[in-house]
mmCIF file of C-alpha atoms in Angstrom:
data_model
loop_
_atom_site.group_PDB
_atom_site.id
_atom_site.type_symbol
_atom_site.label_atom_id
_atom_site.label_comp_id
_atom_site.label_asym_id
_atom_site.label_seq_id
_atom_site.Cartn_x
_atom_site.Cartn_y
_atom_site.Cartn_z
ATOM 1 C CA UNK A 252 0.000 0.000 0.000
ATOM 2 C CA UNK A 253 2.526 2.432 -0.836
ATOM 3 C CA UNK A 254 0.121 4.450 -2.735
ATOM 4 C CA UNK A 255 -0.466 6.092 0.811
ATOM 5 C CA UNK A 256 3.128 7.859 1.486
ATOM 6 C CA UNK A 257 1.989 10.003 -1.532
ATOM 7 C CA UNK A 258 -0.301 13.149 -0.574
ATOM 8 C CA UNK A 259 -2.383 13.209 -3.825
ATOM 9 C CA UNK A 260 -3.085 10.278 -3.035
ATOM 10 C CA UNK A 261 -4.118 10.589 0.403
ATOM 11 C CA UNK A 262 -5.961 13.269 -0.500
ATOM 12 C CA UNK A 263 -7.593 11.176 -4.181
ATOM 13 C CA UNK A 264 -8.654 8.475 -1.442
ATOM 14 C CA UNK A 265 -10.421 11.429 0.999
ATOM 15 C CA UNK A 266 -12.270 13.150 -1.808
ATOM 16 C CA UNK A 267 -13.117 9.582 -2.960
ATOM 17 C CA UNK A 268 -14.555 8.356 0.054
ATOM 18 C CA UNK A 269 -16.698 11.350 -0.130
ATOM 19 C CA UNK A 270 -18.183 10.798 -3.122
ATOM 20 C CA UNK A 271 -18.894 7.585 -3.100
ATOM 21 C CA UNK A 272 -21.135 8.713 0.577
ATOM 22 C CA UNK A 273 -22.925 12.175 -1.113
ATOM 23 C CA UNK A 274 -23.150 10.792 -4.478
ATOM 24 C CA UNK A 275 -26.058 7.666 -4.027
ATOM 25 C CA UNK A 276 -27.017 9.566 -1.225
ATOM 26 C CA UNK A 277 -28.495 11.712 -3.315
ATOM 27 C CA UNK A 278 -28.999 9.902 -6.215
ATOM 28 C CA UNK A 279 -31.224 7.824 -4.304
ATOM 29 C CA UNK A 280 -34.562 10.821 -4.206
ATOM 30 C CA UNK A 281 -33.261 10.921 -8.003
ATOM 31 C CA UNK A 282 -34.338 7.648 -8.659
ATOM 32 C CA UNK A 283 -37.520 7.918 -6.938
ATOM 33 C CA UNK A 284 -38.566 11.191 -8.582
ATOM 34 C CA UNK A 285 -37.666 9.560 -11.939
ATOM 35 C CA UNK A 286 -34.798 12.347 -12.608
ATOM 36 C CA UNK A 287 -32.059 9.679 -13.335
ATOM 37 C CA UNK A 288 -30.244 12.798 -15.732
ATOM 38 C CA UNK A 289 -30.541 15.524 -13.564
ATOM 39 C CA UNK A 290 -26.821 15.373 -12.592
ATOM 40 C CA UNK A 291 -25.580 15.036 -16.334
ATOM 41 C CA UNK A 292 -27.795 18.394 -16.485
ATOM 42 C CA UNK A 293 -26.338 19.986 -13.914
ATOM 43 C CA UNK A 294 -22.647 18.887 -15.043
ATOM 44 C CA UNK A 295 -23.439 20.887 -17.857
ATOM 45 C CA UNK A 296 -24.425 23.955 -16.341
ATOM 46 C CA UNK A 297 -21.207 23.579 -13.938
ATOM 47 C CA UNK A 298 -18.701 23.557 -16.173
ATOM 48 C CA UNK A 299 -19.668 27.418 -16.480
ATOM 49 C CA UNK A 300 -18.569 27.783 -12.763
ATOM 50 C CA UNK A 301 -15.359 25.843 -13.990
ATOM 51 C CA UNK A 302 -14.355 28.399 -16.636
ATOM 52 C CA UNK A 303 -15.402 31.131 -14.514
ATOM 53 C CA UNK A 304 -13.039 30.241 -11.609
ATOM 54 C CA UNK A 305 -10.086 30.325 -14.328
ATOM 55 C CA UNK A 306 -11.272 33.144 -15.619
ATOM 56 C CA UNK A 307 -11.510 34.759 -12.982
ATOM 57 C CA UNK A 308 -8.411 33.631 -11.143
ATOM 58 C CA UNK A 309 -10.768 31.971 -7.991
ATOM 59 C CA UNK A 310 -11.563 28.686 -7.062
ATOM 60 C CA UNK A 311 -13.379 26.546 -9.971
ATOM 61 C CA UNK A 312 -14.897 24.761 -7.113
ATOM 62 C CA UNK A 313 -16.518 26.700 -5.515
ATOM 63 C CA UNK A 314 -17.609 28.878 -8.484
ATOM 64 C CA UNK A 315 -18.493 25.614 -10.096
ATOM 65 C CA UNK A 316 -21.150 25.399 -6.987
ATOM 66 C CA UNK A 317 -22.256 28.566 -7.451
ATOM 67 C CA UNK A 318 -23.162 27.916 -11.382
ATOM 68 C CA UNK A 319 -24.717 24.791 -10.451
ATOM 69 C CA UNK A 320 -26.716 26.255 -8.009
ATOM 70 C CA UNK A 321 -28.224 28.570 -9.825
ATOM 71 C CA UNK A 322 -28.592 26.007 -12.715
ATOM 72 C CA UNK A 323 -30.696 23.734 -10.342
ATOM 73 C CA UNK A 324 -32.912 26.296 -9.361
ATOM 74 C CA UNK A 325 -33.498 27.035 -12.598
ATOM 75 C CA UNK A 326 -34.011 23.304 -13.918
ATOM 76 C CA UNK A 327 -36.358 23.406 -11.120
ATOM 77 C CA UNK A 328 -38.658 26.406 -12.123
ATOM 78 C CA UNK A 329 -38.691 25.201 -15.956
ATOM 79 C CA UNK A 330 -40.425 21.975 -14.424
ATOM 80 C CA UNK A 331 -42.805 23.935 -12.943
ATOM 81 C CA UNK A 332 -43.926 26.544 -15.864
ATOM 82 C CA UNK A 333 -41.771 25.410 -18.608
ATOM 83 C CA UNK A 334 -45.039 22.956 -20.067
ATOM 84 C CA UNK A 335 -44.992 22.070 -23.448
ATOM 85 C CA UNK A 336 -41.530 23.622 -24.214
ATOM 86 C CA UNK A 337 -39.593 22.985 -20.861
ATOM 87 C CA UNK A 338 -37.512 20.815 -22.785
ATOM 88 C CA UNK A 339 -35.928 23.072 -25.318
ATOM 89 C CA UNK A 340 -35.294 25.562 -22.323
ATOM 90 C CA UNK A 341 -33.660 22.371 -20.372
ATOM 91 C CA UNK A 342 -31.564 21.841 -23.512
ATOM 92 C CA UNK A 343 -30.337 25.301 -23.855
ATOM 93 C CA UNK A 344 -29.377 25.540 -20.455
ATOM 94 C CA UNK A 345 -27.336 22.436 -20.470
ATOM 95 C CA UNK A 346 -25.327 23.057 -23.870
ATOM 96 C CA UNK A 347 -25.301 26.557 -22.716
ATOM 97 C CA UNK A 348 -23.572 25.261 -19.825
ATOM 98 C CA UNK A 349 -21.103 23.428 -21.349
ATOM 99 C CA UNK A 350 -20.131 25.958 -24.399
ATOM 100 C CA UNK A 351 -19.946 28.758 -21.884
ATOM 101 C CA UNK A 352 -17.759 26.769 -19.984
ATOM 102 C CA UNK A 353 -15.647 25.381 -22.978
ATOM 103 C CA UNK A 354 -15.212 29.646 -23.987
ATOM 104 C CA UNK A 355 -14.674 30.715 -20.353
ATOM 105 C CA UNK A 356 -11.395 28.555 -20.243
ATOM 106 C CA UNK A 357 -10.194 29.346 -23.611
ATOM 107 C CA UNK A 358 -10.245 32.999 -22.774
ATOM 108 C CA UNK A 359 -8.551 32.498 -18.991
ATOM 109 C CA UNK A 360 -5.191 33.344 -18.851
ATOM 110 C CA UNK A 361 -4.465 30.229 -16.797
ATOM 111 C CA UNK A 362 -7.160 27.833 -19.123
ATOM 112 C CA UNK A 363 -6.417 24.886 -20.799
ATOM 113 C CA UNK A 364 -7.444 21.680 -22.810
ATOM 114 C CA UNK A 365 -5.770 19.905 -19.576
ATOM 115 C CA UNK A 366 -8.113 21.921 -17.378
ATOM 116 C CA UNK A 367 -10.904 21.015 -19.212
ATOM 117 C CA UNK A 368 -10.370 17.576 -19.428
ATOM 118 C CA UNK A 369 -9.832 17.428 -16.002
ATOM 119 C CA UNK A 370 -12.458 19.044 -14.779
ATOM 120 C CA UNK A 371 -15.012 16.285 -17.332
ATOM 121 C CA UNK A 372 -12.802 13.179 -16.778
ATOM 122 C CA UNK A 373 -12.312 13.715 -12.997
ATOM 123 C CA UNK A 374 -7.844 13.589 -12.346
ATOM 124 C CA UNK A 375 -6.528 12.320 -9.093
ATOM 125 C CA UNK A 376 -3.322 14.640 -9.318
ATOM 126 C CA UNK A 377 -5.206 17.823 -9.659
ATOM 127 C CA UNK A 378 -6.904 17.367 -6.450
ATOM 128 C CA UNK A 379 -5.695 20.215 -4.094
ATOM 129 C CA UNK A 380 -5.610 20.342 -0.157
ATOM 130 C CA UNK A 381 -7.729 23.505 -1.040
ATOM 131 C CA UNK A 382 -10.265 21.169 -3.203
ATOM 132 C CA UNK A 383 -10.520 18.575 -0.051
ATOM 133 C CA UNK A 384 -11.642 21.467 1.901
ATOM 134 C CA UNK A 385 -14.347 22.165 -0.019
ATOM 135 C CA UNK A 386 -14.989 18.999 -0.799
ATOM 136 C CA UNK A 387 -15.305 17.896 3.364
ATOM 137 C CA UNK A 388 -17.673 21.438 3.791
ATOM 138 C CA UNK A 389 -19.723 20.251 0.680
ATOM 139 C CA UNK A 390 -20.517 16.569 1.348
ATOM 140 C CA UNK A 391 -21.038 17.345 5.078
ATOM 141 C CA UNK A 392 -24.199 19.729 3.732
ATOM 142 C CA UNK A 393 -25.282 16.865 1.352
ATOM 143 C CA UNK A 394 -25.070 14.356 4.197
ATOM 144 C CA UNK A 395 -26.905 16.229 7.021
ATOM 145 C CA UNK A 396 -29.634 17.108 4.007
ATOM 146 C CA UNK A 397 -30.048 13.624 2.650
ATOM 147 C CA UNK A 398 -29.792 11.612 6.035
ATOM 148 C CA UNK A 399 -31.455 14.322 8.172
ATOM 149 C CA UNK A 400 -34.608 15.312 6.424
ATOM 150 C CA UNK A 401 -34.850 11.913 4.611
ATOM 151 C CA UNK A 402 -38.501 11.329 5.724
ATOM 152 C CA UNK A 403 -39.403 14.737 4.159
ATOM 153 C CA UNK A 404 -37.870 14.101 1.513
ATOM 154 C CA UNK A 405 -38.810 9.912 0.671
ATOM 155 C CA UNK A 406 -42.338 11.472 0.904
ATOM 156 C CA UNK A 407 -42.131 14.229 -1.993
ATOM 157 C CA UNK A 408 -40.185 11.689 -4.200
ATOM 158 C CA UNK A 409 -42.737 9.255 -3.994
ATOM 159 C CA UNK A 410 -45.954 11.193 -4.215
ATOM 160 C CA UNK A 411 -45.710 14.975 -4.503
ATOM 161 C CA UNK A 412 -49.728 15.001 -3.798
ATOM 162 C CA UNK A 413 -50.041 13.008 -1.075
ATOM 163 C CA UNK A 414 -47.095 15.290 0.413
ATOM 164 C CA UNK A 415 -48.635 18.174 -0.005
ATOM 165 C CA UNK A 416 -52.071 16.830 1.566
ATOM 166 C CA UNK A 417 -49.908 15.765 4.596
ATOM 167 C CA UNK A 418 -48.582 19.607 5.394
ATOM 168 C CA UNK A 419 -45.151 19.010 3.653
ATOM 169 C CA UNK A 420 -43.833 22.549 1.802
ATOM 170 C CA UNK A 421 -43.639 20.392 -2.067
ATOM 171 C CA UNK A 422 -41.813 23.437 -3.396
ATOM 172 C CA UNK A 423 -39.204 24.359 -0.736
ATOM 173 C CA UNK A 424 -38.470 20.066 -0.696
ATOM 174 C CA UNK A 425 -37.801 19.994 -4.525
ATOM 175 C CA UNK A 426 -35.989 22.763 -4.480
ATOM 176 C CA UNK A 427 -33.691 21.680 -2.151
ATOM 177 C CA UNK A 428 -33.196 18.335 -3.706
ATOM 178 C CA UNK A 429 -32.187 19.962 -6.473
ATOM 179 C CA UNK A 430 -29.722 22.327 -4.636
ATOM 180 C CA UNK A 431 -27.960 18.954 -3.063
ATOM 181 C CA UNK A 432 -27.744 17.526 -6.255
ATOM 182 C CA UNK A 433 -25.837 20.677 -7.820
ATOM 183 C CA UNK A 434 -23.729 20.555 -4.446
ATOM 184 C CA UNK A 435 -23.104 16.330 -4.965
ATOM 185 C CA UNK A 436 -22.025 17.023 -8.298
ATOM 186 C CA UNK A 437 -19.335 19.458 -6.958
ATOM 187 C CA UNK A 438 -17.987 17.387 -4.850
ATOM 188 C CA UNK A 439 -17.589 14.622 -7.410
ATOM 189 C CA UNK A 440 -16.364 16.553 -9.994
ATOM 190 C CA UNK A 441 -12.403 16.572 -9.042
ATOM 191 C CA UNK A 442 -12.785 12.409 -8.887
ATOM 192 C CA UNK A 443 -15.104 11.359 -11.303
ATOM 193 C CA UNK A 444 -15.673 14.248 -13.595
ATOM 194 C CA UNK A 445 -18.306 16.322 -14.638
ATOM 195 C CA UNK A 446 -19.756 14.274 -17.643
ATOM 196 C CA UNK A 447 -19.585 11.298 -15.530
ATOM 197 C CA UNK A 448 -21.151 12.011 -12.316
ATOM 198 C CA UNK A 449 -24.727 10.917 -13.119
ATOM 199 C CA UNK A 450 -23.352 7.688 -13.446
ATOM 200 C CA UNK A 451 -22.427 7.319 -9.650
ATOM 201 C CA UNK A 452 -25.660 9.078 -8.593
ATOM 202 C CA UNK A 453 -28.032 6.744 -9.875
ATOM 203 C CA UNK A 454 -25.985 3.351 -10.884
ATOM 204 C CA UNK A 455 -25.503 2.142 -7.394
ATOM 205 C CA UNK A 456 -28.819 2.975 -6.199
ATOM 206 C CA UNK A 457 -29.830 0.716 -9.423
ATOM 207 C CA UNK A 458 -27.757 -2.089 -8.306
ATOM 208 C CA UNK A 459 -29.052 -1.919 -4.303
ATOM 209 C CA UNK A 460 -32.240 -1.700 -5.678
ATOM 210 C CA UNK A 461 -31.910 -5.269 -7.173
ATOM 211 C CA UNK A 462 -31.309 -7.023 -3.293
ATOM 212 C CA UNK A 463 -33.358 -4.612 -0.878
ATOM 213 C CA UNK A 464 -36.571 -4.187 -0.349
ATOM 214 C CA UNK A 465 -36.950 -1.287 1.459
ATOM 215 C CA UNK A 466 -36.113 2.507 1.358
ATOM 216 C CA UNK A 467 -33.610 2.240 4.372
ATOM 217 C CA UNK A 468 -31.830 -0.762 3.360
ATOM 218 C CA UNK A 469 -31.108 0.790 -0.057
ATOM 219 C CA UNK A 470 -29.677 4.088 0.953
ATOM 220 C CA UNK A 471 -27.220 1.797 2.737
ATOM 221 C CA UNK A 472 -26.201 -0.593 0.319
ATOM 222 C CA UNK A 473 -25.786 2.097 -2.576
ATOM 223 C CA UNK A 474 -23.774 4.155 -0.089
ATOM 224 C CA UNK A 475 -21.794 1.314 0.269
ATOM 225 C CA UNK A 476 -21.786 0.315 -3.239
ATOM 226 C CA UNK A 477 -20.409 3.616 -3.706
ATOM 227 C CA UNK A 478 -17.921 3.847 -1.746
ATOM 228 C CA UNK A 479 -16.413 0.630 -2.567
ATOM 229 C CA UNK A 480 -16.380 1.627 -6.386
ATOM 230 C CA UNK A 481 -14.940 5.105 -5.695
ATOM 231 C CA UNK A 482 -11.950 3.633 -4.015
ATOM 232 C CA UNK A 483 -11.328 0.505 -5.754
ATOM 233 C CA UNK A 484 -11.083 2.907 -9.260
ATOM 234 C CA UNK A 485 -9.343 5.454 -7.907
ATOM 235 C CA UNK A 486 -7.003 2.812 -6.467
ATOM 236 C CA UNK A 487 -6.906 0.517 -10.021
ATOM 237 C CA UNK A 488 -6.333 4.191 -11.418
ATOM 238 C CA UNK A 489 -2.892 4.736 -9.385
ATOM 239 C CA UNK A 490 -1.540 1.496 -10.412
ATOM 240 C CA UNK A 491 -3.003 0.805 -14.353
ATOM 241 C CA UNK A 492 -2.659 4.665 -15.450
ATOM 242 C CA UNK A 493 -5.867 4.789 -16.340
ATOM 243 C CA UNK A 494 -8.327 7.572 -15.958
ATOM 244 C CA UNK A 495 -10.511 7.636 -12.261
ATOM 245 C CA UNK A 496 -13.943 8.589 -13.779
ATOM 246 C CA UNK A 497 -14.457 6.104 -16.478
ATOM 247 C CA UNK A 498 -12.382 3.239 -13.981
ATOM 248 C CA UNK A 499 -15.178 4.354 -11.330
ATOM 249 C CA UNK A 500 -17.966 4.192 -13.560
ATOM 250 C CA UNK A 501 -17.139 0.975 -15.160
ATOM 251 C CA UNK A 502 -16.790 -0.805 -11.535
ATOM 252 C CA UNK A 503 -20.226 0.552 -10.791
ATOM 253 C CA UNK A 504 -21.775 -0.719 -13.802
ATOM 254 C CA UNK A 505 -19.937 -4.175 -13.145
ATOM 255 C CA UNK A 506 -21.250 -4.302 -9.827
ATOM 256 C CA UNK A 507 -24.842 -4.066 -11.209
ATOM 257 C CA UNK A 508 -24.414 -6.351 -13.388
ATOM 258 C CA UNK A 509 -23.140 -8.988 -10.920
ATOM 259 C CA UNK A 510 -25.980 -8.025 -7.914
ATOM 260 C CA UNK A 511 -28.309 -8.334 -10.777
ATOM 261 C CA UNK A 512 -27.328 -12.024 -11.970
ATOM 262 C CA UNK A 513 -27.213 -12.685 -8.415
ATOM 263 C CA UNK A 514 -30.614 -11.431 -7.607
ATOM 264 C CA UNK A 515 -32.634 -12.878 -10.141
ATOM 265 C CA UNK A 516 -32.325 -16.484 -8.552
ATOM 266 C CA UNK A 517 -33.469 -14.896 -5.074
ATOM 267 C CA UNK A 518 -36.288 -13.506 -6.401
ATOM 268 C CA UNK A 519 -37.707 -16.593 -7.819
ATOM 269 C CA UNK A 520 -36.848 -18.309 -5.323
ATOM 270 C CA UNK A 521 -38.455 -15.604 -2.642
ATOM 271 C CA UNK A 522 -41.856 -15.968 -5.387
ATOM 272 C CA UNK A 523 -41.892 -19.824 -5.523
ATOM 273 C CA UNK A 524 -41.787 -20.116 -1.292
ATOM 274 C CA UNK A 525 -44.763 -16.992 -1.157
ATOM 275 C CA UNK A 526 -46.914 -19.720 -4.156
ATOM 276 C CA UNK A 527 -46.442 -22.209 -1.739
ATOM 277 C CA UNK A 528 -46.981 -20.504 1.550
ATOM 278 C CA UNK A 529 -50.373 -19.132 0.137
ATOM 279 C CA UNK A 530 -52.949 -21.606 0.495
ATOM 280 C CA UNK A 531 -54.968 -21.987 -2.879
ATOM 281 C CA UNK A 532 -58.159 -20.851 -1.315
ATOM 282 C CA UNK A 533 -57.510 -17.728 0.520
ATOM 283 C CA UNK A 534 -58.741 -14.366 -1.749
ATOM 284 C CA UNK A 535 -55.897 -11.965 -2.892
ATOM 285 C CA UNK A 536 -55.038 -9.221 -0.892
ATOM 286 C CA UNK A 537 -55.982 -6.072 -0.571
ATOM 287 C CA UNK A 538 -54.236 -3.182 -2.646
ATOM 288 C CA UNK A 539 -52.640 -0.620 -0.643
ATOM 289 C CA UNK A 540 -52.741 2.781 -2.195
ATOM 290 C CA UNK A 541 -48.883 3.258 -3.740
ATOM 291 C CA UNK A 542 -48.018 6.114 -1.891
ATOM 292 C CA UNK A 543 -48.853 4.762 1.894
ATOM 293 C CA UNK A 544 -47.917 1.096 0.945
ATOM 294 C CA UNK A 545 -44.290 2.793 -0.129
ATOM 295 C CA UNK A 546 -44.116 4.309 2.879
ATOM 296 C CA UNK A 547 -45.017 1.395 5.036
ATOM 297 C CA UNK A 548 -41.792 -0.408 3.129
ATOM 298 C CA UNK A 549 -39.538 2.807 3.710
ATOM 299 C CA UNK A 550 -38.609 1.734 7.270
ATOM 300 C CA UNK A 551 -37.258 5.602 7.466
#
C-alpha cells in the first residue's frame, strides 16, 4: 500500500470516500422522482462555474457550486412553468452550460485543454488540499440534508400530492433536492468528472435496488456500493494509469451487473416459497394505495 506515502493520493482516497457517501445519497430521491439525468444536467451547467473560476483567477470549485446552483434552481422552475416547451429551455441551459464553460477557459489566462479535461474526466493529481476542503464542507451539507430530512424528503419523491395533503412545503423540498444535487455534483467533480457524475448518482442505487426491499436498506447498500467503487477505481487508477472517472464508472456498472445475476435467482426463489406458503383458497389481498404502501416499506 505504498500508494499512501503520496499526498495526492491521500488526498484522491479522501475526496473519494466522499463521493462515493454524497453521491447515491443523493442519487437515491433521483431515482424515486424519476430524474435519473438531472446530474448530467447539472454537469453541464457547472462547467460554467469551472471556466469562470479560471477566468476569474478563484476557485473553480466553488464557483463551479455557485453555477450549479443557480442552474438547479433554474431546472427546477422550468419543471414547474416550462409545459410544453420545458424541454428546449432544459436543452439550452445544459449546452449553454457546457459551451460557456468550454469559452470561459479558452479565454482564462491560466485555461487549458488539460483543465478542461480534467475538470469532465475527474484527475486524481489535480486534487488540491484547497479542493478537499471544499470537498469535506460540501458533502457534510449533502449528508446532514439527505440523512437528516430523509422522511421529508422519501415522501415528496414518492408522491408529490399526497405530500402536499400531509402539510409538507412540495416546493421548498424539490428545491432543495435539487440544490444537493448541484452541491453532490461538486464534490464529485475533481474524482469522477463532470460528464460522468450521473453515473455514480443513480448506478448504485440501481444495483441496491436489485437485493433490498426497502427505502432504508437501499440508501445503505448504494452508499456502500459507492464507496467501494470510488476507491477501488481510484485505487486501479494509481496502479493501471488509467483515468478515475471512467475506472469508477465501469466498476459501478460491473457491480450491477453482478448483484443483478445474483438477484434474479433470489427472487424466484423468494416468489416460488410466497406460491407455496399461500394456500390456494384464501382471496388476494388487498391493494394498498402506492403512496402509503411505499411508505409502510420505507422503514425511514
Amino acid at each position: 500500500m505504498e500508494f499512501l506515502d503520496y499526498a495526492f493520493m491521500q488526498r484522491a482516497l479522501l475526496a473519494a470516500v466522499l463521493v462515493g457517501i454524497t453521491a447515491p445519497a443523493i442519487g437515491i430521491y433521483l431515482v424515486q422522482r424519476r430524474q435519473a439525468l438531472m446530474g448530467d444536467g447539472i454537469g453541464h451547467v457547472a462547467m460554467t462555474g469551472v471556466g469562470l473560476g479560471f477566468l476569474l483567477n478563484t476557485s473553480p470549485v466553488w464557483m463551479a457550486m455557485g453555477v450549479s446552483v443557480v442552474g438547479a434552481v433554474m431546472m427546477e422552475l422550468i419543471r414547474w412553468y416550462g409545459k410544453t416547451r420545458g424541454d428546449i429551455a432544459l436543452s439550452m441551459l445544459f449546452y449553454g452550460g457546457m459551451a460557456g464553460g468550454v469559452m470561459f477557459i479558452n479565454l482564462a489566462p491560466t485555461g487549458s485543454n488539460a483543465n478542461l479535461t480534467s475538470h469532465l474526466f475527474g484527475s486524481l493529481s489535480t486534487v488540491s488540499e484547497s479542493d478537499v476542503t471544499a470537498i469535506c464542507i460540501l458533502a457534510a451539507l449533502v449528508v446532514l440534508v439527505t440523512f437528516g430530512l430523509r422522511r421529508q424528503l422519501f415522501a415528496v419523491s414518492q408522491d408529490e400530492e399526497f405530500a402536499r395533503v400531509t402539510g409538507l412545503p412540495v416546493r421548498a423540498l424539490n428545491l432543495l433536492t435539487a440544490v444537493t444535487a448541484a452541491v453532490t455534483v461538486t464534490v464529485a467533480m475533481r474524482v469522477v468528472g463532470l460528464l460522468l457524475v450521473s453515473a455514480l448518482m443513480v448506478v448504485p442505487v440501481a444495483a441496491a435496488q436489485q437485493l433490498t426491499r426497502s427505502f432504508a436498506a437501499t440508501f445503505a447498500v448504494a452508499v456502500a456500493i459507492g464507496v467501494s467503487v470510488t476507491v477501488g477505481g481510484t485505487v486501479t487508477s494509481y496502479y493501471q494509469d488509467v483515468p478515475p472517472g471512467a475506472t469508477i464508472v465501469l466498476l459501478t456498472i460491473g457491480a450491477f451487473v453482478a448483484l443483478t445475476a445474483l438477484a434474479t435467482p433470489l427472487a424466484r426463489r423468494r416468489a416460488r416459497a410466497a406460491a407455496a406458503a399461500q394456500p390456494g383458497g384464501d382471496p388476494a389481498e388487498c391493494v394498498i394505495p402506492a403512496s402509503r404502501e411505499a411508505a409502510g416499506r420505507a422503514g425511514v
